[in-house]
XYZ file of C-alpha atoms in Angstrom:
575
model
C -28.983 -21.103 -16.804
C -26.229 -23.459 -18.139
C -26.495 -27.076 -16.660
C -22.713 -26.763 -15.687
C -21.547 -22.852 -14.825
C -18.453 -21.588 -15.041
C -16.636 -22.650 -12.069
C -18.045 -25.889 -11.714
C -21.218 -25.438 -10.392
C -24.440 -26.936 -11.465
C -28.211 -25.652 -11.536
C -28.783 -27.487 -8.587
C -26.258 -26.210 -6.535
C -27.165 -22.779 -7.665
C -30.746 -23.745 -7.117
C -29.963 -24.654 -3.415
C -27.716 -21.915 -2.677
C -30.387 -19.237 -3.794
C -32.493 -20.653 -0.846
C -29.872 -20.213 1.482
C -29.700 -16.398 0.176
C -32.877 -16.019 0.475
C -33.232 -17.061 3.914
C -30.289 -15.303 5.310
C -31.998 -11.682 3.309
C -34.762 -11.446 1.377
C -34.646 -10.334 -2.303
C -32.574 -11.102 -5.505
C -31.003 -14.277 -4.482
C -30.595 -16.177 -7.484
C -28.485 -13.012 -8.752
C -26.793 -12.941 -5.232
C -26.427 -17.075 -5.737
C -24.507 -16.954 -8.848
C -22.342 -13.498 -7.570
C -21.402 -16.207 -4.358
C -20.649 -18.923 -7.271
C -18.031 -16.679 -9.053
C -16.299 -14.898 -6.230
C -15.728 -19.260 -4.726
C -14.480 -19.972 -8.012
C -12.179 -17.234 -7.796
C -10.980 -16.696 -4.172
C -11.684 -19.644 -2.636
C -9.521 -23.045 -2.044
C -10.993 -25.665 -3.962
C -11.310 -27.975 -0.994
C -13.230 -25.451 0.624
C -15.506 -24.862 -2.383
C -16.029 -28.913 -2.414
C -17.045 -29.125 1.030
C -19.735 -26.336 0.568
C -21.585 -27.926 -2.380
C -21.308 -31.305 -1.123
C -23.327 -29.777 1.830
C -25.351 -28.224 -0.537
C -25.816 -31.101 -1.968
C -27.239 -32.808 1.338
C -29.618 -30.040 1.787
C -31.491 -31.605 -1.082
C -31.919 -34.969 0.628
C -34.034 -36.211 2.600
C -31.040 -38.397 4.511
C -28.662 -35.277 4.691
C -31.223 -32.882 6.260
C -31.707 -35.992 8.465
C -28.134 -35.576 9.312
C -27.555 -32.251 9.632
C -30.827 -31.064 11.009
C -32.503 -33.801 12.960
C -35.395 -33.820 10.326
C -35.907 -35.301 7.173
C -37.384 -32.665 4.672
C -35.627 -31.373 1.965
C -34.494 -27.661 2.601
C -36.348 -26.435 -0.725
C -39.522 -27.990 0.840
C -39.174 -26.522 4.270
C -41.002 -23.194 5.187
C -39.511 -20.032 5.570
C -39.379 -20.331 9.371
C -38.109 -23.613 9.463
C -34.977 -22.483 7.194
C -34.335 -20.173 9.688
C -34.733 -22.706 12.442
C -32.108 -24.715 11.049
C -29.324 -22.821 9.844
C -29.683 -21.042 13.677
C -29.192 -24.864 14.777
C -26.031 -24.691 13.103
C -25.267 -21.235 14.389
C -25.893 -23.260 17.752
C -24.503 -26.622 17.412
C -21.864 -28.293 19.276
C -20.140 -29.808 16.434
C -17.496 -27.663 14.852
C -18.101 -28.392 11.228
C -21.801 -26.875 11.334
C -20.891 -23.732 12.793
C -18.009 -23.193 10.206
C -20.478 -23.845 7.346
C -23.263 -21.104 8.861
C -19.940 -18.571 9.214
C -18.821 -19.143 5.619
C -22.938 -19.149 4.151
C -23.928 -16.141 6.772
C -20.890 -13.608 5.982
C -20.530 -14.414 1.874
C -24.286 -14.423 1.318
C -25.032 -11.020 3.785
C -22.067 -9.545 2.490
C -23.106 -9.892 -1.288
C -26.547 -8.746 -0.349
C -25.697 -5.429 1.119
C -22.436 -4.717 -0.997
C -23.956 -5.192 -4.801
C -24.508 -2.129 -6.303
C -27.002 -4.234 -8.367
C -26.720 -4.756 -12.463
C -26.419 -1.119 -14.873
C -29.119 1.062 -13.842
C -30.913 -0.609 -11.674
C -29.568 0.198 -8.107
C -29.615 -2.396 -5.075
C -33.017 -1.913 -3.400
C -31.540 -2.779 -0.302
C -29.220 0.750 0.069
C -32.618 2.393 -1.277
C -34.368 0.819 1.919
C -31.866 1.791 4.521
C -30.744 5.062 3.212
C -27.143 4.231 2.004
C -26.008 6.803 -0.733
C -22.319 6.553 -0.735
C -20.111 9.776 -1.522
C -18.463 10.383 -4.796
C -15.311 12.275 -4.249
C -13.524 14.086 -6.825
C -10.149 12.759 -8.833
C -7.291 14.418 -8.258
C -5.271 16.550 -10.939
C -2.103 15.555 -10.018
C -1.817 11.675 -9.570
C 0.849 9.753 -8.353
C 3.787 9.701 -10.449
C 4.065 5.629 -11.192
C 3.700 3.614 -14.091
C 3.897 0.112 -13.701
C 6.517 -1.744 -16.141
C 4.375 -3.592 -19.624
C 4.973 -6.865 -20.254
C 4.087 -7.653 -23.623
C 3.553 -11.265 -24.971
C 5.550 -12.260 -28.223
C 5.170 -11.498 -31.089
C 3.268 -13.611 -33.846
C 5.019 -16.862 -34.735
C 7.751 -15.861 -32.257
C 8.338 -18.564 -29.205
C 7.329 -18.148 -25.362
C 10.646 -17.178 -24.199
C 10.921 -15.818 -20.307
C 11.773 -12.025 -19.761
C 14.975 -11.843 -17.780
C 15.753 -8.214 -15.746
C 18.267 -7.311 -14.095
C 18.768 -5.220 -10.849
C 20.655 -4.802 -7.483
C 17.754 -5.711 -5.542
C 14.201 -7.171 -6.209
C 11.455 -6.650 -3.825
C 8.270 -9.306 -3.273
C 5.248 -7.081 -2.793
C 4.633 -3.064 -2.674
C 2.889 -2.746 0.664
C 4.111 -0.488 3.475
C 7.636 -2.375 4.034
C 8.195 -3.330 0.744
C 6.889 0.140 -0.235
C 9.580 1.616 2.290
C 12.726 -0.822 1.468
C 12.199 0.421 -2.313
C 12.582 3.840 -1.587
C 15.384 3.651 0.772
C 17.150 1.472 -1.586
C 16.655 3.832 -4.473
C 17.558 6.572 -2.142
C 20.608 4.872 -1.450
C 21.724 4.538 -5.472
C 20.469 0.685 -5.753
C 18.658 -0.206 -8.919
C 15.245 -1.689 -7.836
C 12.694 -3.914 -9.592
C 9.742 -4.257 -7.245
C 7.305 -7.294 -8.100
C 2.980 -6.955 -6.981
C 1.200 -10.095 -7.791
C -2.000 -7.304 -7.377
C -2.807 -4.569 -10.306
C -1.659 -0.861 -10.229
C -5.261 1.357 -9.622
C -4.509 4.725 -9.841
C -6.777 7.728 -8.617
C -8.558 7.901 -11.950
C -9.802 4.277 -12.265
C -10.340 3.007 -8.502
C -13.429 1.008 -7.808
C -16.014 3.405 -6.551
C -18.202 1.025 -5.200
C -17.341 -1.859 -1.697
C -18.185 -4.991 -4.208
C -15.881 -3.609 -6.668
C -13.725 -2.971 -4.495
C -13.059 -6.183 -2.533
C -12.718 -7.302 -5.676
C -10.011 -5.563 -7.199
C -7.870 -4.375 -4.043
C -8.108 -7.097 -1.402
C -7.333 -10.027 -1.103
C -8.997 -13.199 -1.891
C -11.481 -10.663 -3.274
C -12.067 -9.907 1.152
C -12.919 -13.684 1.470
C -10.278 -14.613 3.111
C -11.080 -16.091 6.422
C -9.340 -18.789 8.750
C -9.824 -22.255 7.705
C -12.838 -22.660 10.374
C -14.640 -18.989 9.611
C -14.431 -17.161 12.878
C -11.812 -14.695 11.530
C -12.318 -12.644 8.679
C -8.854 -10.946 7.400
C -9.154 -8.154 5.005
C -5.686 -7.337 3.441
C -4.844 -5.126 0.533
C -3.449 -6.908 -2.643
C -2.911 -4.306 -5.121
C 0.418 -1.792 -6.126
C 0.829 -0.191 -2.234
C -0.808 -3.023 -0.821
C -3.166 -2.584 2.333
C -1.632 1.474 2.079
C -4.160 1.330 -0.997
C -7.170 0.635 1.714
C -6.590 1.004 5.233
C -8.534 3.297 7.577
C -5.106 5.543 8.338
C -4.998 5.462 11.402
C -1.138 5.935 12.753
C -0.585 5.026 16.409
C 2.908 4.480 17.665
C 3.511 1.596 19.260
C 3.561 1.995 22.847
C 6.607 2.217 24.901
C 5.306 -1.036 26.920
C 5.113 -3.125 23.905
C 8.393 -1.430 22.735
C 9.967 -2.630 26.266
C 8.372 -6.189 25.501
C 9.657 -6.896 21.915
C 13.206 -5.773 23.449
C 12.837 -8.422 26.284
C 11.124 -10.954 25.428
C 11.954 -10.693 21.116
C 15.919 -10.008 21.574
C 15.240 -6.825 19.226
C 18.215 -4.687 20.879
C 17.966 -1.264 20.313
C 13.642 -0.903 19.477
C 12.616 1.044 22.838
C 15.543 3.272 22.243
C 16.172 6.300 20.708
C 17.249 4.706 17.419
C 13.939 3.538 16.430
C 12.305 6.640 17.750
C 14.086 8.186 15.326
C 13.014 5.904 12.761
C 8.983 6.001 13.557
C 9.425 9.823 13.478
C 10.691 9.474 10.027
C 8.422 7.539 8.929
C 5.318 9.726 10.422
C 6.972 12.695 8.363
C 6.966 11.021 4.999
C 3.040 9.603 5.897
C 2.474 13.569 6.953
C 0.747 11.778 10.303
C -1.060 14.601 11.602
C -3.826 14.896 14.314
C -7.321 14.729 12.816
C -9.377 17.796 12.416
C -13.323 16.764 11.290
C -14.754 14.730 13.913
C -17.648 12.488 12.760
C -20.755 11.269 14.641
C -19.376 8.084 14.861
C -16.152 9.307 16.270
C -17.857 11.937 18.427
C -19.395 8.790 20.344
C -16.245 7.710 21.436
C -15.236 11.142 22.937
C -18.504 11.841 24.295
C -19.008 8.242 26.061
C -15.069 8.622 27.485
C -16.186 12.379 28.830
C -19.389 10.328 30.577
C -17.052 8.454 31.871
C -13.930 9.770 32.923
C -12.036 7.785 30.471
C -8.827 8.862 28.341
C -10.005 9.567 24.281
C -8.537 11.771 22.075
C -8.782 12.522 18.133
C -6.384 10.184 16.036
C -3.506 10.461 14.710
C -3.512 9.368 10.733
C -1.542 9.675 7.315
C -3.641 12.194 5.686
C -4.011 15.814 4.350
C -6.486 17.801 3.697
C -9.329 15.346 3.973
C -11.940 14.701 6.178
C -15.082 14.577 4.422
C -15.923 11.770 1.728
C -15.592 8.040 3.447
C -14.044 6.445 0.555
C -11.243 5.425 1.967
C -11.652 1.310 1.834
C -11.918 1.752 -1.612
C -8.868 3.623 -2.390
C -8.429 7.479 -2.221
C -8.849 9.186 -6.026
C -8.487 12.734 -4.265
C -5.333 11.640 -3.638
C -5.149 12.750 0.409
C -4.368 9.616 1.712
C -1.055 9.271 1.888
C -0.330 5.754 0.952
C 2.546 4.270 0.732
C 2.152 4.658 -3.242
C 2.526 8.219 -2.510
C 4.745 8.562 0.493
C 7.678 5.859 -0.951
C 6.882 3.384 -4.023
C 6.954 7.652 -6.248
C 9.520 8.587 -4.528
C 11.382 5.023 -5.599
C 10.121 5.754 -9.390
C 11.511 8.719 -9.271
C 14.831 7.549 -8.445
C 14.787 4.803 -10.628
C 12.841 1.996 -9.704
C 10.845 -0.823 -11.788
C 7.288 -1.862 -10.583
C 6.110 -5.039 -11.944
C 2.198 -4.987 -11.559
C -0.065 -8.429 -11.890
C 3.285 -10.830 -11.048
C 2.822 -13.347 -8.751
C 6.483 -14.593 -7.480
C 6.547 -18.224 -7.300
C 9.974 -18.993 -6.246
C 13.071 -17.043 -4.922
C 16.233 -18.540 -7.084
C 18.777 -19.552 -5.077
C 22.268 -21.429 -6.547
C 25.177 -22.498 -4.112
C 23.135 -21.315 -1.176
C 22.756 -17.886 -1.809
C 19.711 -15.971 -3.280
C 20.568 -14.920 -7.623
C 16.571 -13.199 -8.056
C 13.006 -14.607 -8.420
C 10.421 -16.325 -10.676
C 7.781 -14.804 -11.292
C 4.315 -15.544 -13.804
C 3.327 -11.589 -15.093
C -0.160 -11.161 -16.970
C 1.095 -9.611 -20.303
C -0.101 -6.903 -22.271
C -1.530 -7.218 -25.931
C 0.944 -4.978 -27.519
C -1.541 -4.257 -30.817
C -4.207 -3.307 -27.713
C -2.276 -2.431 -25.198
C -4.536 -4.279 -22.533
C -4.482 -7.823 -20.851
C -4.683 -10.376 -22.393
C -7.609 -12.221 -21.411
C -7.971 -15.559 -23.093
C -8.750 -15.969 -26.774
C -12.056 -15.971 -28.742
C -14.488 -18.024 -27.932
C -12.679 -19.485 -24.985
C -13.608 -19.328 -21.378
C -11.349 -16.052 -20.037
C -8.219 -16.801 -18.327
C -5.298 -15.102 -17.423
C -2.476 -15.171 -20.123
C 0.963 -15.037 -18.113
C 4.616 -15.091 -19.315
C 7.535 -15.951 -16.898
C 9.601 -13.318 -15.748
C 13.040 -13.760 -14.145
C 14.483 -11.069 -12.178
C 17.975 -11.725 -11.362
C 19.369 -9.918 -8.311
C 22.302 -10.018 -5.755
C 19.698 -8.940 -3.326
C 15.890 -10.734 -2.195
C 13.373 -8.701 -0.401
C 10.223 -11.161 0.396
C 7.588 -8.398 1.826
C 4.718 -10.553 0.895
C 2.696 -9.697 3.730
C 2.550 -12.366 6.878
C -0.074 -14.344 4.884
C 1.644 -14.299 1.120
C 5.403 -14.529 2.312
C 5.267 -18.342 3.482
C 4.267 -19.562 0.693
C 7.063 -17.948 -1.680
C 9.490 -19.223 0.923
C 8.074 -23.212 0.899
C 8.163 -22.906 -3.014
C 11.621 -21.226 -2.832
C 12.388 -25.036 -0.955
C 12.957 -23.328 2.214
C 12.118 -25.308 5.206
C 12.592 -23.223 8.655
C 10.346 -24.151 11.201
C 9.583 -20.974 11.443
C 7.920 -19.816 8.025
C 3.893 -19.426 8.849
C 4.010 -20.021 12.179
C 3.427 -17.537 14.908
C 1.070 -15.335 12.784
C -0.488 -12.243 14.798
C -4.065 -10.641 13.717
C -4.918 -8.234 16.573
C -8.524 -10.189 17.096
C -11.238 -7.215 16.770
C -14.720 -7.722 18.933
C -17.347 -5.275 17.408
C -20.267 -2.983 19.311
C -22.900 -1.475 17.308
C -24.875 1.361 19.680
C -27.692 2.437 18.048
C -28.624 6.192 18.366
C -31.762 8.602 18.103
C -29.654 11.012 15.669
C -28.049 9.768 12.275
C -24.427 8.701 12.240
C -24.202 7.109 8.492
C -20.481 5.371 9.339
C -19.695 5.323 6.024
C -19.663 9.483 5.504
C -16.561 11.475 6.831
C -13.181 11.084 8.624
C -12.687 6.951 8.505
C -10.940 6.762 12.025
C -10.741 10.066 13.680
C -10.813 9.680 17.462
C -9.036 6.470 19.913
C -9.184 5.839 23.323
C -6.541 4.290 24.921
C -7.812 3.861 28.193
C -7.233 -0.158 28.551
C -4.482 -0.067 26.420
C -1.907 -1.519 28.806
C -2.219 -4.937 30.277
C -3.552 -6.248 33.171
C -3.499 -9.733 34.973
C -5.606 -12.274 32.711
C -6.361 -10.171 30.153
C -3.962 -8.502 27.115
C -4.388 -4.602 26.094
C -6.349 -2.746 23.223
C -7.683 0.280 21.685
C -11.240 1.505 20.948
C -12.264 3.002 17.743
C -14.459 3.683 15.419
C -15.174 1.389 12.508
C -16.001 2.916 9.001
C -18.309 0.348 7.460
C -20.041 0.454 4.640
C -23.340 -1.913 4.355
C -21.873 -5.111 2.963
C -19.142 -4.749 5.787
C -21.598 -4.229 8.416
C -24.260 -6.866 6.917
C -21.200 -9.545 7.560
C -20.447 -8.479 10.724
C -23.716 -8.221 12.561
C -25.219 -11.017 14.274
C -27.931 -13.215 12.203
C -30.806 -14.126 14.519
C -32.898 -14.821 11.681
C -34.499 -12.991 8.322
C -36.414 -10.206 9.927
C -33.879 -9.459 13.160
C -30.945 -9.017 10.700
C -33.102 -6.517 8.208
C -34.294 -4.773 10.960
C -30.618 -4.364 12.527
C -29.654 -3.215 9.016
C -32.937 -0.820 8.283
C -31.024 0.833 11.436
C -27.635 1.169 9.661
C -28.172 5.163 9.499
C -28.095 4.962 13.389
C -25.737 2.400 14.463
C -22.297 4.093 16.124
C -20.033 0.840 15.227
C -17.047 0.627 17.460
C -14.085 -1.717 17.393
C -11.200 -2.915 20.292
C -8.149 -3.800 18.680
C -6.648 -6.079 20.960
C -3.260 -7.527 21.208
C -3.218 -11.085 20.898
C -3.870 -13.765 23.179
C -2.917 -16.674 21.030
C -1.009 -16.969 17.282
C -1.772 -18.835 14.158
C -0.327 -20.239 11.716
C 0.263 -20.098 7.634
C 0.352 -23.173 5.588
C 0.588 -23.363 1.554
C -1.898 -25.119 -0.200
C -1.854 -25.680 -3.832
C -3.406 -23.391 -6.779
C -1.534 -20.552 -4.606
C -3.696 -20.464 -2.012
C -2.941 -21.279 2.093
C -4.656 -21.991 4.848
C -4.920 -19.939 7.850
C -5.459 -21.421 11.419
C -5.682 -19.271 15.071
C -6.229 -20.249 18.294
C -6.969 -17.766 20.901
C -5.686 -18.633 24.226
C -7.213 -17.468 27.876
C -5.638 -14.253 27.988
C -6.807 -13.702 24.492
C -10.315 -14.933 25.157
C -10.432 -12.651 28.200
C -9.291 -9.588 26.513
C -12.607 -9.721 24.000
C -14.898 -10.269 26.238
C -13.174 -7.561 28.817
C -13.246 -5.240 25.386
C -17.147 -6.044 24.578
C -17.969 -4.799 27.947
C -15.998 -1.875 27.798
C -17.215 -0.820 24.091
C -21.202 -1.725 25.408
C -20.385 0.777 28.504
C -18.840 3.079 25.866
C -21.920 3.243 23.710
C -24.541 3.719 26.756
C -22.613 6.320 27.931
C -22.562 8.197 24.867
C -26.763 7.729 24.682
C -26.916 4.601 22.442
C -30.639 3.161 23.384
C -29.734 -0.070 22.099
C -26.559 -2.060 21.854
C -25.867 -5.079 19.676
C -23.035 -7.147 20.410
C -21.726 -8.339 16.881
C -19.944 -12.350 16.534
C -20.885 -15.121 16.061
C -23.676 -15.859 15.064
């Protein structure tokens, strides 16, 4: 192993971090050590990413385990138990900056463990010891119509000149509004250029396994987390953006919340018939239908809520014909899902419209106070190849980009609540607004463990709700039960660690385990701030009523899962 890895990190920190993975699971950590390495280098902030090997770093002394454990032996001379005594100390410990480090070493280095495939033909041992054999779905015939727009680099001896388009109106990011503005626009005879700073997968050529996955569709390669760990935030970052990934499920939003946004918001108009108009619209071109294949994990849910008198009912989702394969957080090659690649970003192709693929906007142009397009850097094509360019030969690989200039009349930014700030603060804007007052529906997890099989990862993703506490009540906000489709890397990072042998055990029961979810409406808001190398920071602060509503939805799930005959409930969080 090179003294100085890519990305900046030396044997010793490798050395030190392999210990960690190998206390937190057992097995192939120094592969699992240099996976963590890369995916830092790549989705991480660089302060971040300094703060964990300088803690590394004190692991190896004598005086830092002093520090940071109360005892002063080296962690690569400690026993196996000990390890596991101390990292639970930080688990435990009242100072902030100890607990953050166990969240960000407990959910990368779990994660990674359960979610490798492993190297070419050798599988992960790990899915062969708890059973996991993920689905293979077929592709479908007819794809969706889109091909994103080449960019090629010059030609030889020719100079690095920017690529200037032209079009009524450009749109920042191809998720589910800026997938929906492009097709109305289209619809309404605009021309469109629509800019993704992610890649265009289609159906033929999306990741078939969850490392490969977070890697290619979410973003931050499903790293991101708030700045102190207690949050993780998975978000799509590819052409369609979370459309590409999401579970489906399509709930209207309630007429209480409808009645709030119009008081409390100033949105005239939303609990009207107007915008019931406009949600029904939208649940035709998503073909939202009621869900047909209920799977064990969803038949928990309605059996508990029979137990118990409780309101449940199948879901509601944007999907046809489908119901049996659990690939969903990957992407859908059958093509069923209807994403919003399918339902609007074709439909804007069709009529006309431009996608940019692998752009990332850095500023929106504005002259004489008034918006003229956007900046953008675009990885180009090798023209002779026709693929990325990568880097040259013999160099370390890195991106090639070109700047693109899209000059428009009209500025869509539908970067997504955690991407939009940042184009804005580059753009030079300065509202006190921009990142604040960021919403992330905070989501407690319940794992019931049953006699019978469930394997979470097989079937309908979300296919039954209840709404029971759905509306609020004094102290505490409202939310929504369902199921959670994990696969093991997802469920390794979201299960408690008590130590080595709990956690394996926990996951030798993955087969069994009836995951549910509450998606509650906040208590609290965070907040968005740029950082540099086009990353940001993301803070949240729960307030009482927020606090309240987890704990009030943790009780609820845990009745939930008795009811239904779980024999043993696990309460998943920190730690």
């Amino acid at each position: 192993m090179p003294e100085e890895p890519a990305g900046g990190w030396s044997a010793g920190d490798l050395a030190t971090l392999a210990e960690l993975a190998e206390t937190f699971v057992r097995g192939g950590s120094v592969r699992r050590a240099n996976l963590a390495a890369e995916a830092l280098a790549r989705a991480a902030d660089p302060a971040q990413v300094r703060q964990l090997k300088l803690l590394l770093r004190l692991l190896e002394s004598r005086l830092g385990n002093l520090l940071l454990t109360g005892r002063a032996v080296a962690f690569r001379d400690r026993s196996p138990a000990d390890r596991e005594r101390a990292l639970l100390g930080w688990a435990h410990s009242r100072l902030s900056l100890r607990r953050s480090a166990f969240q960000a070493f407990r959910k990368l280095l779990t994660f990674l463990a359960y979610a490798d495939p492993g190297p070419p033909g050798s599988p992960n041992p790990l899915h062969v010891a708890i059973g996991y054999v993920p689905d293979r779905p077929p592709v479908t015939s007819s794809p969706a119509a889109i091909r994103p727009l080449e960019v090629h680099g010059p030609s030889a001896g020719a100079a690095e000149e920017a690529i200037t388009l032209d079009a009524d109106v450009v749109i920042v990011g191809s998720g589910a509004g800026g997938g929906v503005i492009a097709a109305e626009m289209t619809r309404a005879g605009r021309s469109v250029i629509v800019v993704e700073a992610g890649p265009f997968l289609d159906e033929a050529h999306l990741p078939s396994d969850e490392m490969d996955a977070f890697g290619r569709a979410y973003l931050n390669h499903g790293l991101l987390t708030t700045w102190d760990g207690s949050i993780t935030m998975l978000a799509g970052t590819a052409v369609g953006g979370g459309t590409l990934v999401n579970w489906m499920t399509s709930i209207a939003p309630p007429d209480d919340v409808l009645a709030d946004w119009a008081r409390d918001h100033g949105i005239d108009g939303i609990d009207g018939p107007a915008f019931a108009a406009d949600v029904a619209a939208i649940e035709g071109d998503l073909g939202v239908a009621q869900a047909t294949v209920i799977p064990p994990k969803d038949g928990v849910i309605l059996r508990g809520a029979v137990a118990l008198g409780w309101d449940a009912a199948p879901t509601r989702r944007n999907a046809t014909d489908c119901g049996d394969c659990g690939s969903c957080p990957f992407g859908c090659p059958r093509g069923t899902k209807q994403s919003g690649i399918r339902a609007h970003l074709a439909s804007a192709a069709a009529g006309g419209a431009r996608i940019v693929d692998r752009a990332r906007v850095t500023r929106v142009l504005i002259e004489r106070g008034r918006v003229v397009g956007i900046e953008a850097d675009v990885l180009v094509v090798d023209p002779a190849a026709g693929e990325r360019v990568s880097g040259a030969a013999g160099e370390e690989p890195s991106p090639r980009t070109r700047q693109l200039i899209v000059r428009a009349d009209q500025v869509v930014v539908a970067a997504g609540a955690l991407r939009s700030p940042a184009v804005l603060v580059q753009s030079g804007l300065d509202h006190p607004a921009i990142g604040r007052h960021l919403r992330l529906h905070p989501v407690p997890v319940v794992a019931g463990i049953f006699d019978e099989p469930i394997d979470m990862w097989r079937g309908t993703m979300q296919a039954a709700r209840s709404l029971e506490f759905s509306r609020p009540e004094p102290g505490r906000n409202g939310y929504v039960i369902e199921s959670a489709p994990g696969h093991p890397g997802l469920i390794a990072l979201a299960l408690p660690w008590q130590g080595t042998d709990a956690h394996a055990d926990l996951l030798g029961a993955i087969r069994h385990v009836g995951p549910l979810i509450a998606v509650t409406r906040d208590g609290g808001e965070g907040r968005v701030r740029p950082l540099a190398a086009g990353r940001a920071r993301v803070d949240y602060d729960l307030d009482a009523s927020g606090i309240a509503t987890l704990r009030h939805g943790l009780v609820s799930m845990a009745r939930l899962a008795r009811a239904a005959g779980a024999r043993q409930i696990v309460a998943a969080g920190t730690p």
